[in-house]
Coordinates of C-alpha atoms and ligand atoms in Angstrom, one line a residue:
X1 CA 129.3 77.3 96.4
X2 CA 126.2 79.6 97.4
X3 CA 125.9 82.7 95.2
X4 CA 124.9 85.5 98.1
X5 CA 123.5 88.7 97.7
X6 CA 125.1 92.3 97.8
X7 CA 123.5 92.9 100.8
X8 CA 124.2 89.6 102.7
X9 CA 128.1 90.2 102.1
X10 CA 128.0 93.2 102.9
X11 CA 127.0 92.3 106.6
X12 CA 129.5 90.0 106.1
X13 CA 131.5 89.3 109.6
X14 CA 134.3 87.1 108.5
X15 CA 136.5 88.0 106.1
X16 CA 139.0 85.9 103.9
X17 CA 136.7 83.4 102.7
X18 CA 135.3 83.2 99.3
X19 CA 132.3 83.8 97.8
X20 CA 130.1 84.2 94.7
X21 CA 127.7 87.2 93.6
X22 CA 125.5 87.8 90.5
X23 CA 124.7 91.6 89.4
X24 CA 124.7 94.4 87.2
X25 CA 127.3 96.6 87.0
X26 CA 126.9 100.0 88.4
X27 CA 130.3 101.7 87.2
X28 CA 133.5 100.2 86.4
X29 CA 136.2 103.0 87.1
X30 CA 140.2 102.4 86.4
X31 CA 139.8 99.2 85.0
X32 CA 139.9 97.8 88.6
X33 CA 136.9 98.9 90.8
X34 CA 133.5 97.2 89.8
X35 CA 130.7 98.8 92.0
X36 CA 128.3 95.9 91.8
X37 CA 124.2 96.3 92.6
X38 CA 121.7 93.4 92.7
X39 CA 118.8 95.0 94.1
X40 CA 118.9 93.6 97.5
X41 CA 120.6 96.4 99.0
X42 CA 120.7 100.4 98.1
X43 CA 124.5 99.8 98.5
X44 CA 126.9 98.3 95.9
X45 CA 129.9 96.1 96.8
X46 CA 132.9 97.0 95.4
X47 CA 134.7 94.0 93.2
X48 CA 138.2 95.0 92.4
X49 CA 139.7 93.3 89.8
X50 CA 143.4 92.1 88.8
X51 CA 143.6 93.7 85.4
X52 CA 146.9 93.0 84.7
X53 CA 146.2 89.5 84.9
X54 CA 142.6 89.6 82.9
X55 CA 142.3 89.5 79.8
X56 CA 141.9 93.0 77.8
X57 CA 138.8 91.6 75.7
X58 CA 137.1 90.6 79.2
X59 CA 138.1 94.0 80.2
X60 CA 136.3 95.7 77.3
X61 CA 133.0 93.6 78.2
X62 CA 132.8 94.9 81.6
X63 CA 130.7 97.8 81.4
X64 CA 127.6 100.0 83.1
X65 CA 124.6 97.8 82.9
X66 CA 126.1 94.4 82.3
X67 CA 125.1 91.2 84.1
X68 CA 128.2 89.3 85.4
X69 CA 128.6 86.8 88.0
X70 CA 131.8 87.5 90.1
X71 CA 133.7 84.6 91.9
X72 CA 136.4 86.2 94.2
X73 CA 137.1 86.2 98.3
X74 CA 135.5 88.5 100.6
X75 CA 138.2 91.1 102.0
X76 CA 138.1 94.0 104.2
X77 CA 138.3 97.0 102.6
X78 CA 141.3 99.4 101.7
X79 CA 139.1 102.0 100.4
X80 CA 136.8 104.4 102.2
X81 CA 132.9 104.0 101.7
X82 CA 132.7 100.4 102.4
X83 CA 133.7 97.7 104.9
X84 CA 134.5 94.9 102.9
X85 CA 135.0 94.2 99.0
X86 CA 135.7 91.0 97.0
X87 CA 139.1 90.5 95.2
X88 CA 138.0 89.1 91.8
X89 CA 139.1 86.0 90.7
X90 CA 137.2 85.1 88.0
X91 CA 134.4 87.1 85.9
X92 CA 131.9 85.4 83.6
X93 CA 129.4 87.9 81.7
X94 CA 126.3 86.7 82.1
X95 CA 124.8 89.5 79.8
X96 CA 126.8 92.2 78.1
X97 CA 125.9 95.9 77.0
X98 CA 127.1 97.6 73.8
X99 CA 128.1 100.9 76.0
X100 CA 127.3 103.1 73.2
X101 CA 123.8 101.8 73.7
X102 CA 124.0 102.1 77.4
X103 CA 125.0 105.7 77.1
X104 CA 121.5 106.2 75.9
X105 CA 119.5 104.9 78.7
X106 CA 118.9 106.0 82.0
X107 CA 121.6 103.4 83.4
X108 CA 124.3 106.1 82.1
X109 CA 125.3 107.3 85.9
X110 CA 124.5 111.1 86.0
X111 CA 122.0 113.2 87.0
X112 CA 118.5 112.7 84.9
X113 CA 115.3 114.3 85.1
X114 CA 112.3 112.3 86.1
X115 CA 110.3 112.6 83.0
X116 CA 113.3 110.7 81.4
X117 CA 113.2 108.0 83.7
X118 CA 109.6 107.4 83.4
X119 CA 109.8 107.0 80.1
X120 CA 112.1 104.5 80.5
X121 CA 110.3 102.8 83.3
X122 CA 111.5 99.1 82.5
X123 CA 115.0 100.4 83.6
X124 CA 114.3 103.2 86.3
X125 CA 115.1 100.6 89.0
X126 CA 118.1 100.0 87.9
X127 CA 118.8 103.7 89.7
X128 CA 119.1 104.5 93.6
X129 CA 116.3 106.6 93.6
X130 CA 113.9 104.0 91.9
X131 CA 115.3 100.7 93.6
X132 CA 114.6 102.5 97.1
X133 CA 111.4 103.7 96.1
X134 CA 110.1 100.2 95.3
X135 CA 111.8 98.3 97.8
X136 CA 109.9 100.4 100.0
X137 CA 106.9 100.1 98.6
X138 CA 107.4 96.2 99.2
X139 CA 108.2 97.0 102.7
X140 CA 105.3 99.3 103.0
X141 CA 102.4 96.5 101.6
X142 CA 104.0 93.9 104.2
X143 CA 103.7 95.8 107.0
X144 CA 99.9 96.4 106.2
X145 CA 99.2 92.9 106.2
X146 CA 101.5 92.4 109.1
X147 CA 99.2 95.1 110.9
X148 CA 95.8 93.4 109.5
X149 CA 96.5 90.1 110.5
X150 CA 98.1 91.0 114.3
X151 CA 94.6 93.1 114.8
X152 CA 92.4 90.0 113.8
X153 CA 91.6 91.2 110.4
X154 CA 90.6 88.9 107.6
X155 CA 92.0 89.9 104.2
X156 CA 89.2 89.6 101.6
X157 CA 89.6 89.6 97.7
X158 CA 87.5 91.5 96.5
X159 CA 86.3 91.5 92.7
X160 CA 87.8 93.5 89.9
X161 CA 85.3 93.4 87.3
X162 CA 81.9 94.5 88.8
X163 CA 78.4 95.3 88.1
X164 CA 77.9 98.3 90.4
X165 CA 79.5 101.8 90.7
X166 CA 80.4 101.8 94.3
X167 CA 81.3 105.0 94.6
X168 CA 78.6 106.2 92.4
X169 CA 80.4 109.2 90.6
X170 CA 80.7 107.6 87.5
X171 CA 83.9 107.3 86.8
X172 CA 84.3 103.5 85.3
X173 CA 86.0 101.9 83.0
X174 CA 83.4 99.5 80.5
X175 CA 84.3 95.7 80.4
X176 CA 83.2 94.1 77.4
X177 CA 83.7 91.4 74.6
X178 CA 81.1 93.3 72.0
X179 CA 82.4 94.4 68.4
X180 CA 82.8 98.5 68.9
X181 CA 82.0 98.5 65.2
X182 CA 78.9 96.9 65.7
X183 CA 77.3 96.2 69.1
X184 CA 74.2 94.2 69.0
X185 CA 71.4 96.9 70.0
X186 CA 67.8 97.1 71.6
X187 CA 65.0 98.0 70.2
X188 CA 65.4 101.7 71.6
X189 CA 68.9 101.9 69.5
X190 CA 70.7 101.1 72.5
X191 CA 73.7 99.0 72.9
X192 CA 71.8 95.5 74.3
X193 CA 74.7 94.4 77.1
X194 CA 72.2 91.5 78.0
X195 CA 74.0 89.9 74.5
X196 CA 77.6 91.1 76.2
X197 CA 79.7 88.3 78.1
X198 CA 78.4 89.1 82.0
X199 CA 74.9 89.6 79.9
X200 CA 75.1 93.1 81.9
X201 CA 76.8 96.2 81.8
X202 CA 80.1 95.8 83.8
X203 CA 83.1 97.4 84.5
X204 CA 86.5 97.4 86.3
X205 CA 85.8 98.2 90.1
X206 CA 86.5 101.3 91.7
X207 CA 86.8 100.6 95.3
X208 CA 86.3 97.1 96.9
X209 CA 83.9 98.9 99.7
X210 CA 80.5 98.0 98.8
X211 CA 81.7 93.5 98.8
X212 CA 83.8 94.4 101.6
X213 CA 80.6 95.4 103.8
X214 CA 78.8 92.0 103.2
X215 CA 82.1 89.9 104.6
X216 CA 82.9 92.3 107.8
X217 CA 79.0 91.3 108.1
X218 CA 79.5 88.2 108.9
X219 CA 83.7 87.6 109.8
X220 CA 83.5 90.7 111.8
X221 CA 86.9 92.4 110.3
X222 CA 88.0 92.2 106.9
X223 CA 90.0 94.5 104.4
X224 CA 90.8 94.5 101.0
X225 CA 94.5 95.2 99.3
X226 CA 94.3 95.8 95.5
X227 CA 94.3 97.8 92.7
X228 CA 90.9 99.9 91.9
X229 CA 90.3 102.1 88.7
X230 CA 89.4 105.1 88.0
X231 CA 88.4 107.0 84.5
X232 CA 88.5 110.4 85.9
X233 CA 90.3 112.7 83.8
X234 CA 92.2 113.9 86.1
X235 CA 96.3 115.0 84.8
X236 CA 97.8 115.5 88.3
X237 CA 100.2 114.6 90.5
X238 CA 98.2 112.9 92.9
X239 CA 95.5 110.7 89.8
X240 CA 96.2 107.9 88.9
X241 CA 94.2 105.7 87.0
X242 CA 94.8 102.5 88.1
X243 CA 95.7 102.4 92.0
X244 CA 96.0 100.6 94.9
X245 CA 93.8 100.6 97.5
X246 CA 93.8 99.0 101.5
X247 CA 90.0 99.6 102.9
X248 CA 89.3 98.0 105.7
X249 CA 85.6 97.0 107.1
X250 CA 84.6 96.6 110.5
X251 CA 81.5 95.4 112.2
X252 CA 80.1 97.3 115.3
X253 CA 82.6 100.3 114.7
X254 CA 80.9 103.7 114.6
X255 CA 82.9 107.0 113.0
X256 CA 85.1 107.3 116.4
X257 CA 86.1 103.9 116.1
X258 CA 87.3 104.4 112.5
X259 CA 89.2 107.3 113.5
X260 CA 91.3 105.6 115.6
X261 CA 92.1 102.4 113.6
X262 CA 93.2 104.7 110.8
X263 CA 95.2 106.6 113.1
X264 CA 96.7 103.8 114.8
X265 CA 97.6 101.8 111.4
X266 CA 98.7 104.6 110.0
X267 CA 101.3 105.0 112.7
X268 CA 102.1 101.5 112.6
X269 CA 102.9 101.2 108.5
X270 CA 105.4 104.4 109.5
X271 CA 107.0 103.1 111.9
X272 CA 107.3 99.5 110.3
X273 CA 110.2 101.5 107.6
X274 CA 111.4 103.4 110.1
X275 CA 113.0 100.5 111.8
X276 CA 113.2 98.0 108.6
X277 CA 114.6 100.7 106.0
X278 CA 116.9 103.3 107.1
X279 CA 119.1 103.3 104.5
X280 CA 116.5 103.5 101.6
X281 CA 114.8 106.5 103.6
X282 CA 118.3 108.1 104.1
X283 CA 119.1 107.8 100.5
X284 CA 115.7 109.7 100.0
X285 CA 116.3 112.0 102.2
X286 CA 119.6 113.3 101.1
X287 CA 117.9 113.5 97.7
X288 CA 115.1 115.5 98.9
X289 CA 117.9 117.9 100.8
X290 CA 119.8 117.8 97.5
X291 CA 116.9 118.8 95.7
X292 CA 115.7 121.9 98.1
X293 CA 119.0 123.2 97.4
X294 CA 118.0 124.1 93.6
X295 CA 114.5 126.0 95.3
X296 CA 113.9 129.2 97.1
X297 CA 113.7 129.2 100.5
X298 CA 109.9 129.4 100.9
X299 CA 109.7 126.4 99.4
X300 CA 112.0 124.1 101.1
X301 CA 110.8 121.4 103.0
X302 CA 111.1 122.4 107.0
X303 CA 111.5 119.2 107.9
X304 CA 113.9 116.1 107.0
X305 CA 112.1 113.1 105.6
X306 CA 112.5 110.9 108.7
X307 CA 111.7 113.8 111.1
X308 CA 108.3 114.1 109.6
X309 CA 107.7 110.5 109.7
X310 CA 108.7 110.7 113.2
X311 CA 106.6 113.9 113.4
X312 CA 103.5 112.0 112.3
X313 CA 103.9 109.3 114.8
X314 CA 104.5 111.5 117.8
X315 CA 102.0 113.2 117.4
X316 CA 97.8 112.8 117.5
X317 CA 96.2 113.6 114.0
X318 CA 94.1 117.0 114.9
X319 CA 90.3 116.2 114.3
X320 CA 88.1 118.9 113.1
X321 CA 84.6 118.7 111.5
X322 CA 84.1 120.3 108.0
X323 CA 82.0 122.9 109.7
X324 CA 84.6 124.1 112.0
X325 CA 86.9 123.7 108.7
X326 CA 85.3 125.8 106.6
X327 CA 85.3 128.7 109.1
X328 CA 88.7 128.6 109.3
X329 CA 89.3 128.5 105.5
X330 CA 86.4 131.4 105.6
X331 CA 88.6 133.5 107.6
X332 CA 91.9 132.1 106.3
X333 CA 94.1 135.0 104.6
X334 CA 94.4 133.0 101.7
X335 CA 90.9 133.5 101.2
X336 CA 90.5 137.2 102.7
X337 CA 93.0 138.0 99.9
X338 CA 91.6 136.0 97.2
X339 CA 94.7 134.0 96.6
X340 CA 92.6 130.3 96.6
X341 CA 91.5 129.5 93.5
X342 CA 88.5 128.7 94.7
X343 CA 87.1 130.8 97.3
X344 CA 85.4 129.5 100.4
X345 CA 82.5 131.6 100.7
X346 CA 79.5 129.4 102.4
X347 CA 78.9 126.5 104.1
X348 CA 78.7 123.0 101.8
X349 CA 81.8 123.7 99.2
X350 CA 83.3 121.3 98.6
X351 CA 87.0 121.3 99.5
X352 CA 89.7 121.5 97.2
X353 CA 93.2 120.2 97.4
X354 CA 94.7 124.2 98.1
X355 CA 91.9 123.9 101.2
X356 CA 93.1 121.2 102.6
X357 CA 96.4 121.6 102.2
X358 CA 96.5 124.7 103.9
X359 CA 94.4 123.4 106.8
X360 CA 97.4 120.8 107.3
X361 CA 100.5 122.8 106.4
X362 CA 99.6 126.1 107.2
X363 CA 96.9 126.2 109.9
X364 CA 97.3 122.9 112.3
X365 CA 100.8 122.1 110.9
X366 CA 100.0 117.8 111.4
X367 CA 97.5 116.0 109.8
X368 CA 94.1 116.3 109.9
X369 CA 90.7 114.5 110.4
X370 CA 88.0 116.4 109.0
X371 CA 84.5 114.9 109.9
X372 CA 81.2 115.0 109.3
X373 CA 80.6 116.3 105.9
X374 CA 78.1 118.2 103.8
X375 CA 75.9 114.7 102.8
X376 CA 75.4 116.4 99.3
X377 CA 79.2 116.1 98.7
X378 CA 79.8 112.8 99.6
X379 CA 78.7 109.0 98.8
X380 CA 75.4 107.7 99.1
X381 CA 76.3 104.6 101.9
X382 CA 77.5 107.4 104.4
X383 CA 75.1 107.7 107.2
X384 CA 73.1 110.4 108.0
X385 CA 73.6 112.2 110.8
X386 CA 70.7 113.8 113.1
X387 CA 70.6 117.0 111.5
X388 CA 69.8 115.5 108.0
X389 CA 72.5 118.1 106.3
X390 CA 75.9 116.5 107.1
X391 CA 77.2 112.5 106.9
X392 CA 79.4 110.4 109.4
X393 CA 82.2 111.1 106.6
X394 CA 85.6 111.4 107.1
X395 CA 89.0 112.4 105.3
X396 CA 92.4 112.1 106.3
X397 CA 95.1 114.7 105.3
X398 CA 98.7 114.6 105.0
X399 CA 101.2 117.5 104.8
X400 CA 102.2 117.5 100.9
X401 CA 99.6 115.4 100.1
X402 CA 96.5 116.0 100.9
X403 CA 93.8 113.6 101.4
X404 CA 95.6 110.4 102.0
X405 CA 92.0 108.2 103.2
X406 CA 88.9 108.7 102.8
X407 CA 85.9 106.7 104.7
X408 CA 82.8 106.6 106.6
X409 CA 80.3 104.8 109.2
X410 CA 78.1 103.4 106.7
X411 CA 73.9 103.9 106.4
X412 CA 72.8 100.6 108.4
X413 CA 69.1 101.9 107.9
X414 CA 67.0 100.1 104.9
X415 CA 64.6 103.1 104.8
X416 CA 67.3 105.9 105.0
X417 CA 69.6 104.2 102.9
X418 CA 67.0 103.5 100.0
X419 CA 65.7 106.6 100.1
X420 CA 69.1 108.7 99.6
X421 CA 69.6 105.9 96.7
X422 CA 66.4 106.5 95.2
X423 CA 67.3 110.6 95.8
X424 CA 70.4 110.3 93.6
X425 CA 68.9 107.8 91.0
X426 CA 71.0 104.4 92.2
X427 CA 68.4 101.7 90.8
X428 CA 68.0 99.1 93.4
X429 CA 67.9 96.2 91.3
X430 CA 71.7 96.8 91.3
X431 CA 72.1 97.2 94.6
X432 CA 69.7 94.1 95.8
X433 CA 72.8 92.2 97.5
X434 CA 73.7 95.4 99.4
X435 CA 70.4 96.7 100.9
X436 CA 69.9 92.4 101.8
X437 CA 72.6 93.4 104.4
X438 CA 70.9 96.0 106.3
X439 CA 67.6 93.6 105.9
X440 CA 69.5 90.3 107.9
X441 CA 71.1 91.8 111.2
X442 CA 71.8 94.8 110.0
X443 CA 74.4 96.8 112.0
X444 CA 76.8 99.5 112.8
X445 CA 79.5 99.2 110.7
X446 CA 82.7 101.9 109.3
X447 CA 85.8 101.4 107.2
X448 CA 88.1 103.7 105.0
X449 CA 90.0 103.6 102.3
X450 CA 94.0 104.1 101.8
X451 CA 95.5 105.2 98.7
X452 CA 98.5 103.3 99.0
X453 CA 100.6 105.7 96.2
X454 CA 99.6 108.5 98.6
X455 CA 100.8 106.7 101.1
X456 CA 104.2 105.7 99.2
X457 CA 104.6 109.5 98.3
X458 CA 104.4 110.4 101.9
X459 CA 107.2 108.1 103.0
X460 CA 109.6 108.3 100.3
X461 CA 108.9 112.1 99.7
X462 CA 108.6 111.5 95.6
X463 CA 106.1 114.5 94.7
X464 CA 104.8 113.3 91.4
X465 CA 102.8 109.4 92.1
X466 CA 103.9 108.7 88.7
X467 CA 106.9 107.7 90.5
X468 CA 105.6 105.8 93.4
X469 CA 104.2 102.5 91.0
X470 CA 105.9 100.5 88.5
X471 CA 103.7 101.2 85.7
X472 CA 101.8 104.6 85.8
X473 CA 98.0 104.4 84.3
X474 CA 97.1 107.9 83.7
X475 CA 95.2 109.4 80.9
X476 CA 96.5 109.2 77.4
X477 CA 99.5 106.9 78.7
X478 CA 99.3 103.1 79.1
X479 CA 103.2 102.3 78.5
X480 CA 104.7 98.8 79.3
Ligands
4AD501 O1 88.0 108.8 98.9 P1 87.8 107.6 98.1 O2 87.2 107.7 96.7 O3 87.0 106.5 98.9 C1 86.6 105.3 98.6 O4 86.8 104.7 97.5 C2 85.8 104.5 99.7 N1 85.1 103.4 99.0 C3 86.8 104.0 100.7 C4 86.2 103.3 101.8 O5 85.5 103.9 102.6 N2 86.3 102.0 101.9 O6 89.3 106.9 97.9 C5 90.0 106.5 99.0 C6 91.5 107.0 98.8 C7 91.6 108.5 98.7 O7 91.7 109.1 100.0 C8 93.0 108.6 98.0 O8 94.0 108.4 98.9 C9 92.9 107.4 97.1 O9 92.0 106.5 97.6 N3 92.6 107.7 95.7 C10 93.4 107.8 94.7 N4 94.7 107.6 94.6 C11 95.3 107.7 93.4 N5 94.7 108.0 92.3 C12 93.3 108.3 92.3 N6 92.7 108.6 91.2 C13 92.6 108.2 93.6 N7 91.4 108.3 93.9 C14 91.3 108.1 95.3
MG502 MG1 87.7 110.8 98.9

């Protein structure tokens, strides 16, 4: 017989037939009731058992965190919570758990906090909270590609390990084979990377951008979907170290254009779990209500989870430029009463996450655009616009996140775009491949970049990104 999954009996029409499932055991309560989770489903099926007819050792081995695989019939249920449950008739442990052990971990079924968990991230989805988190992260990348490829995008992998600094702040990670103890060096004293394996300095990428450009410059519409790195010491809630990232490039597309894709994927990745996981995003949402509970009312959230999905679909994101911005923060009474950290005081600061999240939760109440940046403050491909001060830049924020995506039309113009390079020091020996493009048919082109934690924080309403990736990469903690 076919072993099915929790989730495929629970949808389960017919009843009285039998069946097979393979799982770990949730709870086992009055040696009977077996609340059985296999990760397909945030919902357990209940497997009661005949314990006056099993055997009292077999008994003792079904406990919280075991494996077992349950053969049994599929009956309609007695018991309130659930449609249907499966009358055990044989129970083979597959992998058993000394409970004393158990009662350790973070599989022991009670509240825990979410430090705990994290440090026990190899078990976390073994708990509601964690399995719906990731399964919606899963749901969340496939929808991306799903809107990608229906638009007539072309995803591109980019590379990891790269000999440029695309975003030019810095902030890499060095890739390299030579002995710490004793790097071969230059006559100077330097460390000589021509004797390293790339026989150049390289270093894990930080955004797929610059590689992307080259390919929408010739297949038209590309993105890139992977993880980028970053060794900014930053200990937040919203750093990570190693992230994902979705940047799509397209040819011909100015600032406007951008806007609107983002806008309009945005909208679709939303919607995609609103329709394909309700019950994950209701568990969340109960949680998050359970949670405000324990805070004072200022700080509760005003809406549910799936009302401000809902609310960021409805609705168009409000676009303002950073000039128009920054006299509203000017005049803001946050910063009339000093309580920013930073105070806004002139035109070209550069905006800090208390700015922009009172532009979006206080001021416009939706999210945000903000265009046309101070060029000083951003990148060096953003392109310039007439007035020479500000670049086609934009940023996307989110209510309790921040900025969610950042992009940009990029410089198409060899002269402009060399001479901002040569302005900020970007040798062009390292950029050859890049300035090629705007040499050979150079064009208008735009893209962004999503930080796909952000965007799992947003839908699953988790408020520390730790919690939105398997693994966390932060600084000082490289675990599992
Ligand atoms: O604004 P950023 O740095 O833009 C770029 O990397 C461009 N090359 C994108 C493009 O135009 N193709 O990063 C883009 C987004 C941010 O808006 C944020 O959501 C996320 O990536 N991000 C991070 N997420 C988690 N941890 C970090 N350390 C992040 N840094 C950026
Ligand atoms: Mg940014």
């Amino acid at each position: 017989m076919k072993t099915s999954t929790v989730a495929e009996l629970l949808s389960q029409e017919t009843t009285h037939i039998d069946v097979e499932v393979k799982g770990w055991v949730r709870t086992f309560r009055a040696n009977r009731f077996i609340a059985l989770n296999d990760g397909s489903t945030i919902n357990n099926i209940q497997c009661v058992v005949d314990f006056e007819n099993t055997d009292e050792a077999l008994l003792k081995r079904i406990s919280t965190g075991a494996a077992v695989h349950i053969k049994g019939q599929l009956e309609e249920s007695q018991g309130k919570g659930q449609s249907v449950e499966v009358q055990v008739k044989s129970i083979e442990i597959l992998g058993e758990v000394d409970p004393e052990e158990v009662s350790k971990t973070i599989m022991q079924p009670k509240r825990h906090t979410l430090d705990k968990l994290r440090a026990q991230a190899h078990l976390r989805t073994r708990t509601n909270t964690f399995s719906a988190v990731m399964r919606l992260r899963s749901s969340l990348s496939f929808a991306i590609h799903d809107y990608f490829n229906k638009n007539g995008f072309y995803y591109m992998h980019t590379p990891i390990i790269t000999g440029s600094d695309a975003e030019g702040a810095g902030e890499m990670f060095r890739v390299t084979t030579l002995d710490p103890k004793n790097p071969p060096l230059t006559e100077e004293g330097e460390v000589d990377y021509s004797q390293d394996f790339f026989g150049k300095e390289t270093n894990l990428t930080v955004s797929g951008q610059l590689e992307a450009e080259t390919y929408a410059m010739s297949l038209g519409k590309v993105y890139t979907f992977g993880p980028t790195f970053r060794a900014e010491n930053s200990n937040t809630s919203r750093h990570l170290s190693e992230f994902w990232m979705i940047e799509p490039e397209v040819a011909f597309m100015d600032l406007d254009g951008n806007m609107d894709l983002a806008e309009d994927f945005m909208k679709y990745v939303l919607s995609h779990v609103l329709k394909h996981n309700k019950e994950d995003l209701t568990f969340l949402e109960q949680r998050l209500i359970q949670e405000d509970k324990s805070k004072p009312q200022a700080e509760r959230n005003e809406m549910t989870l799936t009302e401000k999905l809902h609310f960021v679909i409805d609705n168009n994101f409000k676009r303002v430029s950073y000039t128009e911005a920054i006299d509203i923060l000017r005049n803001s009474k946050p910063n009339k009463k000093k309580k920013f950290k930073y105070l806004i005081n002139e035109w070209g600061a550069d905006l800090q996450s208390e700015h922009e999240r009172f532009l979006v939760e206080k001021h416009f109440k939706c999210p945000v655009i903000l265009f046309d940046y101070p060029a000083n403050i951003k990148a060096f491909y953003m392109r310039l616009n007439e007035d020479e001060k500000t670049v086609r830049a934009m940023d996307i924020l989110f209510p309790g996140i921040g900025e969610i995506v950042g992009g940009s039309q990029r410089e198409e113009r060899l002269d402009v775009l060399k001479e901002k390079m040569a302005a900020l020091g970007i040798p062009e020996e390292e950029l050859w491949w890049y300035l090629d493009l705007r040499k050979y048919g150079t064009a208008t082109h735009s893209g962004f970049g999503l930080g796909f934690e952000r965007l799992v924080m947003f839908v699953t309403g988790m408020g520390n990104i730790r919690d939105v990736i398997p693994y966390p990469r932060t600084p000082q903690n490289a675990e599992f």
